[in-house]
XYZ file of N, CA and C in Angstrom:
708
model
N 136.487 26.683 -22.781
C 136.820 27.124 -21.212
C 135.238 28.470 -20.938
N 134.937 28.857 -21.911
C 133.274 29.054 -21.665
C 132.383 27.870 -21.268
N 133.011 27.165 -21.682
C 131.599 25.956 -21.111
C 131.446 25.923 -19.507
N 133.154 25.601 -19.656
C 133.369 25.023 -17.878
C 132.737 26.290 -17.005
N 132.564 27.811 -17.561
C 132.346 29.030 -16.923
C 131.001 28.780 -15.687
N 129.911 28.789 -17.220
C 128.515 29.070 -17.761
C 128.357 27.987 -16.338
N 128.714 26.578 -16.348
C 128.137 25.842 -15.292
C 128.467 25.995 -13.958
N 129.542 26.791 -14.263
C 130.077 27.341 -12.229
C 129.356 28.525 -11.371
N 129.183 28.995 -12.262
C 127.902 29.981 -12.315
C 127.268 29.691 -12.004
N 126.417 29.149 -12.070
C 124.914 28.856 -12.265
C 125.072 28.243 -10.960
N 126.217 26.924 -9.986
C 126.347 26.078 -9.559
C 125.685 26.620 -8.524
N 127.262 28.421 -8.415
C 126.905 29.471 -7.407
C 125.504 29.736 -6.546
N 125.073 30.087 -8.374
C 123.103 30.583 -8.072
C 122.466 29.768 -7.290
N 122.987 28.529 -7.716
C 121.552 27.477 -7.090
C 121.767 27.605 -6.325
N 123.325 27.028 -5.562
C 123.577 27.368 -4.038
C 123.192 28.727 -2.660
N 123.583 29.757 -3.428
C 122.748 30.635 -2.709
C 121.356 30.836 -2.764
N 120.347 30.604 -3.757
C 119.111 29.709 -3.481
C 118.433 29.331 -2.525
N 119.498 28.571 -2.226
C 118.591 27.328 -1.412
C 119.583 27.815 -0.197
N 120.534 28.092 0.829
C 121.293 29.034 1.454
C 120.233 29.973 1.709
N 119.174 30.499 1.191
C 118.124 31.770 1.570
C 117.372 31.380 2.091
N 116.624 29.935 1.486
C 115.446 29.557 1.604
C 115.812 28.976 2.924
N 116.933 28.028 3.366
C 116.587 27.148 4.311
C 116.934 27.896 5.644
N 117.518 29.815 5.336
C 117.634 30.273 6.377
C 115.985 31.072 7.251
N 114.819 30.678 5.908
C 113.786 30.946 6.355
C 113.694 29.150 7.856
N 113.942 28.442 7.577
C 113.239 27.328 8.461
C 114.747 27.519 9.651
N 115.168 28.205 9.925
C 116.325 28.012 10.900
C 115.409 27.914 12.179
N 116.281 27.837 13.412
C 115.797 27.545 14.696
C 115.529 28.724 15.214
N 114.243 29.505 16.542
C 114.700 30.543 16.553
C 115.531 30.922 17.598
N 116.099 32.128 17.855
C 117.236 31.884 18.225
C 117.263 31.739 19.757
N 118.536 31.179 20.929
C 117.428 31.062 22.323
C 117.332 31.722 23.464
N 117.743 32.999 22.568
C 117.605 34.472 23.234
C 116.076 34.669 22.911
N 115.855 34.804 21.682
C 114.358 34.811 21.173
C 113.067 34.075 22.102
N 113.461 32.812 22.437
C 112.384 32.003 23.260
C 112.609 32.351 24.425
N 113.945 32.592 25.234
C 113.896 33.293 26.884
C 112.938 34.256 27.161
N 113.071 34.947 25.683
C 112.819 36.670 25.651
C 110.759 36.216 25.575
N 109.997 35.149 25.136
C 108.929 34.882 24.737
C 108.315 34.511 26.586
N 109.463 33.792 27.027
C 109.171 32.675 28.337
C 108.668 33.869 28.813
N 109.243 34.740 30.014
C 109.473 36.039 30.583
C 108.492 36.830 30.065
N 107.923 36.527 28.925
C 106.422 37.731 29.464
C 105.453 36.796 29.408
N 105.407 35.588 29.125
C 104.143 34.943 28.995
C 104.224 35.139 31.168
N 105.604 34.788 31.384
C 105.931 34.338 33.789
C 105.869 35.814 33.824
N 105.919 36.640 33.114
C 105.464 38.310 34.175
C 104.663 38.344 34.971
N 103.887 38.467 36.028
C 103.400 39.194 37.066
C 101.917 40.098 36.003
N 102.887 41.020 34.989
C 101.016 41.701 34.278
C 100.678 40.577 33.382
N 101.271 40.217 32.901
C 100.881 38.673 31.940
C 99.715 37.519 33.096
N 100.499 37.543 33.791
C 100.066 36.098 34.499
C 98.534 36.953 34.990
N 98.211 38.143 35.923
C 97.179 39.354 36.561
C 95.896 38.953 34.912
N 96.672 40.036 33.761
C 95.646 39.524 33.157
C 94.346 38.222 32.404
N 95.846 37.198 32.705
C 95.282 35.346 32.826
C 94.065 35.055 33.838
N 94.526 35.484 34.755
C 93.775 35.518 36.112
C 92.714 36.155 36.063
N 92.266 37.643 35.050
C 91.077 38.182 34.937
C 90.653 37.651 34.724
N 90.841 37.163 33.376
C 90.591 36.384 31.762
C 88.912 35.277 32.543
N 89.794 34.526 33.155
C 89.832 33.831 33.773
C 88.413 33.645 34.726
N 88.816 34.827 35.483
C 87.511 35.066 36.830
C 86.493 35.929 36.140
N 86.522 36.359 35.128
C 85.501 36.788 34.173
C 84.347 36.039 33.641
N 85.281 35.191 33.335
C 84.676 33.793 32.076
C 84.280 33.261 33.686
N 84.526 32.145 34.680
C 83.703 31.966 34.978
C 82.979 32.792 35.762
N 82.552 34.049 36.526
C 81.740 34.289 36.689
C 80.718 34.845 36.038
N 80.870 34.932 34.313
C 79.576 35.135 33.613
C 78.648 33.571 33.976
N 79.552 32.550 33.683
C 79.609 31.153 33.766
C 78.035 31.421 34.546
N 78.500 31.345 36.320
C 78.276 30.864 37.653
C 77.041 32.556 37.987
N 77.340 34.110 37.840
C 76.404 34.053 37.857
C 75.698 35.295 37.068
N 75.841 34.290 35.906
C 73.981 34.071 34.577
C 73.026 33.211 35.623
N 73.854 31.759 35.805
C 73.055 31.044 37.097
C 72.524 31.610 37.655
N 72.992 32.083 38.985
C 72.341 32.172 40.158
C 71.572 33.648 39.578
N 71.862 34.519 39.233
C 70.736 35.225 38.217
C 69.173 34.307 37.674
N 69.470 32.903 37.163
C 68.502 32.976 37.108
C 67.813 32.049 37.788
N 68.676 31.444 38.671
C 67.693 31.258 39.864
C 67.322 31.495 41.321
N 67.669 33.229 41.017
C 67.165 33.614 41.454
C 65.735 34.446 41.397
N 65.647 34.678 39.800
C 64.410 34.803 38.830
C 63.765 34.137 39.087
N 63.950 32.211 39.657
C 63.213 31.412 39.533
C 62.211 30.910 40.598
N 62.629 31.989 41.577
C 62.402 32.565 42.855
C 61.042 32.031 43.152
N 59.547 32.106 43.657
C 57.762 31.776 43.513
C 58.088 33.202 43.927
N 57.452 33.989 42.662
C 57.167 35.562 43.591
C 55.559 35.179 44.585
N 56.024 36.775 45.343
C 55.205 36.268 47.144
C 53.446 36.912 46.584
N 52.844 36.626 47.353
C 51.321 36.418 47.346
C 50.946 38.059 46.931
N 50.058 38.309 46.562
C 49.698 40.613 47.356
C 48.733 39.968 48.041
N 48.735 41.622 48.710
C 48.039 41.380 50.227
C 46.101 41.840 48.902
N 45.076 40.996 50.429
C 44.230 40.843 50.120
C 43.349 41.239 50.903
N 42.388 41.799 49.991
C 40.859 42.098 50.986
C 39.754 41.386 50.510
N 39.015 40.420 51.202
C 38.462 40.437 50.777
C 36.638 41.185 50.927
N 36.417 40.409 49.430
C 35.191 40.770 48.832
C 33.750 41.094 50.962
N 33.394 42.472 50.537
C 32.529 42.451 51.507
C 30.965 41.356 51.174
N 30.350 40.632 51.906
C 28.515 40.065 51.586
C 28.004 40.357 52.476
N 26.750 41.200 51.383
C 25.445 41.493 52.732
C 24.575 39.721 52.755
N 25.253 38.990 51.677
C 24.183 37.754 51.709
C 23.160 37.515 52.789
N 23.944 37.276 53.840
C 23.636 36.893 55.522
C 22.633 37.993 55.447
N 22.656 39.338 56.068
C 22.305 40.324 56.598
C 20.391 40.302 55.638
N 20.970 39.787 54.778
C 19.636 39.954 53.274
C 18.932 39.021 53.998
N 19.294 37.878 54.523
C 19.241 36.287 54.495
C 18.441 36.488 56.182
N 18.311 36.988 56.702
C 17.949 37.379 57.989
C 16.088 38.443 57.709
N 16.616 38.939 56.693
C 15.443 39.916 56.489
C 14.250 38.967 55.679
N 15.018 38.731 55.112
C 13.967 37.526 54.782
C 13.204 36.453 56.082
N 13.642 36.021 56.987
C 13.451 35.639 57.347
C 13.267 36.243 58.616
N 12.876 36.707 59.336
C 12.165 38.006 59.926
C 11.188 37.831 59.064
N 10.645 37.971 58.406
C 9.509 38.341 57.337
C 8.959 37.111 56.954
N 9.538 35.744 56.938
C 8.899 34.277 57.323
C 8.342 34.579 58.592
N 8.575 35.091 60.021
C 8.296 34.530 61.058
C 6.853 35.021 61.182
N 6.443 36.706 59.968
C 5.412 37.588 60.630
C 4.172 36.874 59.579
N 5.294 36.566 58.531
C 4.099 35.301 58.019
C 3.373 34.081 58.307
N 4.335 33.714 58.677
C 3.832 32.417 59.700
C 2.580 31.926 60.490
N 3.765 33.272 61.429
C 2.138 33.258 62.540
C 1.231 34.531 62.314
N 0.985 34.725 61.341
C -0.281 36.087 60.851
C -0.211 36.797 61.657
N 1.374 37.243 61.220
C 0.963 39.012 61.957
C 0.397 38.170 63.275
N 0.815 38.150 63.853
C 0.551 37.936 65.585
C 1.334 38.698 66.301
N 1.137 38.894 67.889
C 2.203 39.598 68.738
C 3.018 39.014 68.746
N 3.414 37.532 68.906
C 4.193 36.494 69.067
C 5.294 37.053 67.173
N 4.884 36.971 66.002
C 5.406 37.439 65.099
C 5.610 38.252 64.756
N 5.347 39.134 64.903
C 5.562 40.367 65.234
C 7.231 40.652 65.911
N 7.232 39.766 66.835
C 8.125 39.918 67.977
C 9.704 39.685 67.112
N 9.181 38.181 66.953
C 10.355 36.820 66.161
C 11.119 37.732 65.368
N 9.743 38.396 64.490
C 9.994 39.087 63.139
C 11.410 40.617 63.127
N 10.578 41.406 64.290
C 11.205 41.850 64.482
C 12.455 42.105 65.171
N 12.663 40.832 66.353
C 14.304 40.791 66.095
C 15.641 40.625 65.583
N 14.859 39.757 64.903
C 15.674 38.855 63.614
C 16.024 40.231 62.417
N 14.818 41.232 62.322
C 15.753 42.381 61.405
C 15.759 42.818 62.020
N 15.733 43.024 63.578
C 17.073 43.513 64.591
C 18.847 42.806 63.876
N 19.111 42.302 63.688
C 20.027 41.350 63.652
C 20.473 41.730 61.925
N 19.511 41.504 61.717
C 20.082 41.668 59.900
C 20.263 43.222 60.049
N 19.750 44.000 60.356
C 20.485 45.614 60.643
C 21.754 45.812 61.421
N 21.984 44.582 62.306
C 22.929 44.215 62.412
C 24.530 44.067 61.783
N 23.949 43.253 61.666
C 24.807 41.856 60.325
C 25.035 43.459 58.980
N 23.832 44.092 58.775
C 24.865 44.554 57.729
C 25.194 45.883 57.714
N 25.572 46.715 59.419
C 26.519 47.691 59.992
C 27.421 47.503 59.852
N 27.801 46.053 59.868
C 29.470 45.391 60.559
C 29.924 44.654 58.955
N 28.691 44.378 57.426
C 29.590 44.232 56.759
C 29.765 45.765 56.480
N 29.758 46.388 56.705
C 29.837 47.424 55.936
C 31.137 47.755 56.608
N 31.201 48.081 57.671
C 32.351 49.019 58.511
C 33.626 47.823 58.186
N 33.452 46.566 58.803
C 34.558 45.281 58.808
C 35.538 45.246 57.245
N 36.624 44.892 57.444
C 36.960 44.511 55.795
C 37.671 42.795 56.495
N 38.062 41.868 55.994
C 39.124 40.979 56.375
C 40.364 40.689 55.186
N 41.227 41.345 56.007
C 42.582 41.193 55.011
C 43.843 39.981 54.855
N 43.644 39.764 53.803
C 44.918 38.683 53.960
C 47.117 38.999 53.524
N 47.518 40.028 54.408
C 49.334 40.510 53.993
C 50.019 39.081 53.786
N 51.050 39.942 53.930
C 52.525 38.601 53.621
C 52.517 37.365 54.733
N 51.860 37.996 56.072
C 51.976 37.073 57.541
C 50.944 36.417 57.857
N 49.910 37.679 57.838
C 49.096 37.311 58.563
C 47.673 37.169 58.451
N 46.401 37.011 58.793
C 45.355 37.486 58.786
C 44.926 38.452 59.751
N 44.383 39.496 59.316
C 43.640 40.763 60.010
C 42.269 40.982 59.972
N 41.180 41.673 60.791
C 40.208 42.723 61.074
C 40.690 43.442 60.699
N 40.289 44.563 59.998
C 40.527 46.090 59.282
C 39.205 46.563 59.895
N 39.286 47.815 60.300
C 37.738 49.029 59.870
C 38.324 49.566 58.798
N 36.664 49.637 57.781
C 36.635 50.320 56.860
C 35.789 51.689 57.374
N 35.582 52.281 58.067
C 34.615 53.630 58.477
C 34.504 54.263 57.699
N 36.530 54.649 57.951
C 36.765 56.070 57.422
C 37.216 55.737 55.690
N 36.770 55.160 55.290
C 38.100 55.552 53.496
C 38.580 54.287 53.731
N 39.155 54.038 54.324
C 41.030 53.349 54.477
C 40.978 52.544 55.887
N 41.177 51.303 55.211
C 41.552 50.282 56.346
C 42.445 50.606 57.327
N 41.856 50.534 59.131
C 42.574 51.072 59.540
C 42.306 49.994 61.269
N 43.451 49.990 62.117
C 42.825 49.186 63.348
C 41.489 49.112 63.938
N 41.639 47.988 64.307
C 40.611 47.554 65.139
C 40.090 47.878 66.337
N 41.628 47.674 67.249
C 41.940 47.969 68.392
C 42.051 46.246 69.250
N 42.552 46.418 69.464
C 41.951 45.157 70.782
C 41.031 44.045 70.160
N 41.373 42.322 70.871
C 40.235 41.630 70.764
C 38.679 41.968 71.837
N 37.811 42.339 72.141
C 36.697 42.254 72.632
C 36.081 40.873 73.844
N 37.292 40.113 73.675
C 37.098 38.602 74.034
C 38.052 38.245 74.758
N 39.530 37.967 74.109
C 40.946 37.359 74.705
C 42.017 38.681 75.084
N 41.786 39.919 74.498
C 42.248 41.022 74.029
C 43.490 40.566 72.726
N 44.126 41.573 72.761
C 45.821 41.525 71.681
C 45.135 41.946 70.500
N 45.820 41.914 69.149
C 45.230 42.359 67.843
C 44.446 41.526 67.229
N 43.770 42.132 66.838
C 42.807 41.513 65.694
C 43.653 40.794 64.695
N 44.607 40.062 64.858
C 45.962 39.720 63.797
C 45.789 38.437 64.599
N 46.324 37.417 63.203
C 46.810 35.763 63.739
C 47.958 36.147 62.191
N 48.466 34.896 62.647
C 50.058 35.048 61.127
C 48.779 33.037 61.281
N 49.633 33.410 59.764
C 49.027 32.108 59.108
C 50.164 30.586 59.481
N 51.071 30.509 60.114
C 51.522 29.853 61.384
C 50.871 28.790 62.597
N 50.420 29.762 62.649
C 49.895 29.562 64.120
C 47.859 29.169 63.765
N 47.219 28.682 62.570
C 46.163 27.964 62.709
C 46.051 26.867 62.846
N 45.671 26.391 63.789
C 45.231 24.390 63.955
C 43.830 24.005 62.602
N 42.685 25.621 62.360
C 41.822 24.440 61.568
C 40.809 25.674 61.496
N 40.508 25.692 60.523
C 39.358 27.198 59.721
C 38.225 26.165 59.539
N 37.251 26.983 59.433
C 35.639 26.013 58.170
C 34.315 26.915 58.686
N 33.952 26.575 57.916
C 32.691 27.162 57.677
C 31.382 26.607 58.347
N 30.330 27.482 59.134
C 29.205 26.219 59.867
C 27.988 27.392 58.604
N 26.062 26.647 59.044
C 26.955 24.622 58.949
C 27.314 24.390 57.640
N 27.345 24.628 56.634
C 28.445 24.522 55.573
C 28.923 25.406 54.587
N 29.934 25.328 53.329
C 30.615 26.299 52.369
C 30.092 26.437 51.556
N 28.835 25.863 51.992
C 27.913 26.420 50.142
C 26.981 27.384 51.098
N 26.328 27.170 52.737
C 25.738 28.169 52.942
C 25.766 28.219 54.632
N 27.309 29.564 54.730
C 27.445 29.742 54.948
C 27.130 31.312 56.185
N 26.574 30.427 57.294
C 26.876 31.541 58.689
C 27.351 31.793 59.597
N 28.598 31.220 59.746
C 29.785 31.190 60.721
C 30.563 30.869 60.409
N 31.842 31.802 60.521
C 33.485 31.113 59.451
C 33.944 30.920 61.104
N 35.066 30.088 60.980
C 35.683 29.548 62.435
C 36.644 29.086 61.917
N 38.158 29.887 62.855
C 38.930 29.311 63.247
C 39.936 29.187 64.030
N 41.503 28.645 63.918
C 41.695 28.485 65.643
C 42.567 28.261 65.710
N 43.502 28.691 66.860
C 45.168 29.370 66.623
C 45.772 29.183 68.064
N 47.016 29.233 67.733
C 47.978 28.829 68.886
C 48.680 30.098 69.424
N 48.228 31.633 68.559
C 49.011 32.513 68.671
C 48.025 33.469 70.141
N 47.164 33.310 70.277
C 46.937 33.518 71.213
C 47.478 32.584 72.690
N 48.261 32.985 73.678
C 48.118 33.015 74.967
C 47.159 32.030 75.342
N 47.918 30.547 75.834
C 47.077 29.565 76.384
C 46.257 29.724 77.886
N 46.655 30.564 78.362
C 45.711 30.897 79.655
C 44.574 31.639 78.780
N 44.601 31.827 78.173
C 43.355 32.806 77.746
C 42.136 31.971 76.776
N 42.943 30.287 76.267
C 41.702 29.529 74.933
C 40.982 28.900 75.638
N 40.560 29.437 77.122
C 39.040 28.595 77.531
C 37.940 29.585 77.860
N 37.925 30.592 77.256
C 37.854 31.846 77.679
C 37.076 32.720 76.333
N 36.319 33.417 76.890
C 35.175 33.442 75.296
C 34.308 31.671 74.343
N 34.226 32.427 73.366
C 34.138 30.476 72.784
C 34.667 29.023 73.284
N 36.150 29.628 73.874
C 37.296 28.968 74.213
C 36.433 27.788 74.960
N 35.388 27.855 75.830
C 34.800 27.304 76.939
C 33.808 26.427 76.068
N 33.499 26.540 74.948
C 33.083 25.150 73.958
C 33.976 24.146 73.619
N 35.479 24.404 73.912
C 35.932 23.213 72.035
C 36.186 22.364 73.532
N 36.111 21.396 73.506
C 35.601 19.798 74.272
C 37.306 19.009 74.160
N 38.125 19.901 72.841
C 39.706 18.719 72.109
C 40.260 20.031 72.193
N 40.645 21.459 72.374
C 41.463 22.066 73.294
C 42.591 22.649 72.854
N 43.872 22.853 72.245
C 44.870 22.726 71.255
C 45.109 24.144 70.604
N 44.496 25.334 70.786
C 44.571 26.724 70.185
C 43.352 27.343 71.193
N 43.358 28.251 70.804
C 41.830 29.411 71.243
C 40.865 29.536 69.944
N 39.515 29.794 69.942
C 39.207 28.803 68.663
C 37.661 30.675 68.403
N 37.779 30.707 66.618
C 37.236 32.114 67.016
C 36.330 31.944 65.829
N 34.632 32.264 66.267
C 33.930 32.898 64.596
C 33.533 33.633 65.133
N 33.321 34.301 63.532
C 32.032 35.674 63.243
C 31.728 35.328 61.960
N 30.568 36.535 61.624
C 29.196 35.976 61.145
C 29.890 35.832 59.931
N 29.293 35.380 58.987
C 29.899 35.457 56.964
C 29.347 37.150 56.417
N 30.266 38.016 57.184
C 29.603 38.786 56.524
C 30.474 39.296 55.305
N 31.956 38.568 54.262
C 32.233 38.202 53.475
C 32.539 37.343 52.326
N 32.879 37.799 51.433
C 32.568 36.683 50.104
C 34.039 35.322 50.550
N 32.809 33.914 51.179
C 33.271 32.741 52.069
C 34.192 31.577 50.700
N 33.779 31.926 49.667
C 34.905 31.567 49.299
C 36.234 32.434 48.459
N 36.072 33.423 48.646
C 37.890 34.027 48.526
C 38.164 33.649 50.406
N 37.405 33.780 51.004
C 37.809 33.669 52.191
C 38.286 31.772 52.101
N 37.635 31.214 51.739
C 38.044 29.101 51.501
C 39.784 29.336 50.471
N 39.613 30.552 49.419
C 41.190 30.554 48.514
C 42.148 30.937 49.245
N 41.900 31.811 50.324
C 43.190 32.553 51.041
C 43.226 32.090 51.847
N 42.422 31.060 52.209
C 42.876 30.272 53.406
C 44.105 28.897 53.234
N 43.606 28.635 52.262
C 43.749 27.216 51.387
C 45.361 28.362 50.894
N 45.417 28.963 49.662
C 46.770 30.046 49.642
C 48.191 29.529 50.748
N 47.465 30.020 51.769
C 48.825 31.016 52.301
C 48.726 30.073 53.298
N 48.650 28.779 53.012
C 48.563 27.875 54.299
C 48.618 27.485 55.312
N 47.304 27.975 55.776
C 47.079 27.667 56.397
C 46.324 26.085 56.653
N 46.657 26.214 58.237
C 46.790 24.203 58.576
C 44.840 24.217 58.655
N 44.438 22.687 58.280
C 42.820 22.420 58.309
C 43.156 21.261 58.940
N 41.955 20.416 59.935
C 41.671 18.983 59.707
C 40.698 18.795 59.029
N 40.789 17.894 57.639
C 40.098 17.222 56.835
C 39.206 15.965 57.794
N 37.907 16.620 57.395
C 36.311 15.976 57.983
C 36.876 14.411 57.256
């Protein structure tokens, strides 16, 4: 009888243990599933998910836009061309040449004196005027007051001594860039009815107003700025 009871108690214990273990793998009650689904489909849950997606996409495309903006070419800073007294000094030597070549004759003194006066005029203009390149335009300014100021209207065709880069048709140096005496440019900003006034009378090609000024500024810097600012030039 004792032998029969012991196995029976052992069987009961095994059944209880197996039943308890099996309960851990029991399927989730339907009510709990519905509760979970209802939580995920609630307006608050959808709103939170939407905000997270917006933040993620904003971070991706926002960083790309910032990089693209940062990659934009920097603006070219304003530039004042360095004045050059080379032309004035050249005419001083030219005046001495006439005096020496003509052996201090009356003609030599007269020609030398005229060239010396012109050299003085160039020196004054070199000290007084500055050629300025800003973001949009090439401009002639006065430096007599210590600060750059307006030079007033153009004495030949009127209007401000300021010309936009996109109005340029051509520019060059005469007789050459290596030995510059005159700086030349042509623009279309001046009204067309003025194109034949002043130096324009010498222009047989047309298509703009021409300007000449003495090479009283560093022509290497002028060439560099004209090119850098995209001023149109007719190549030889």
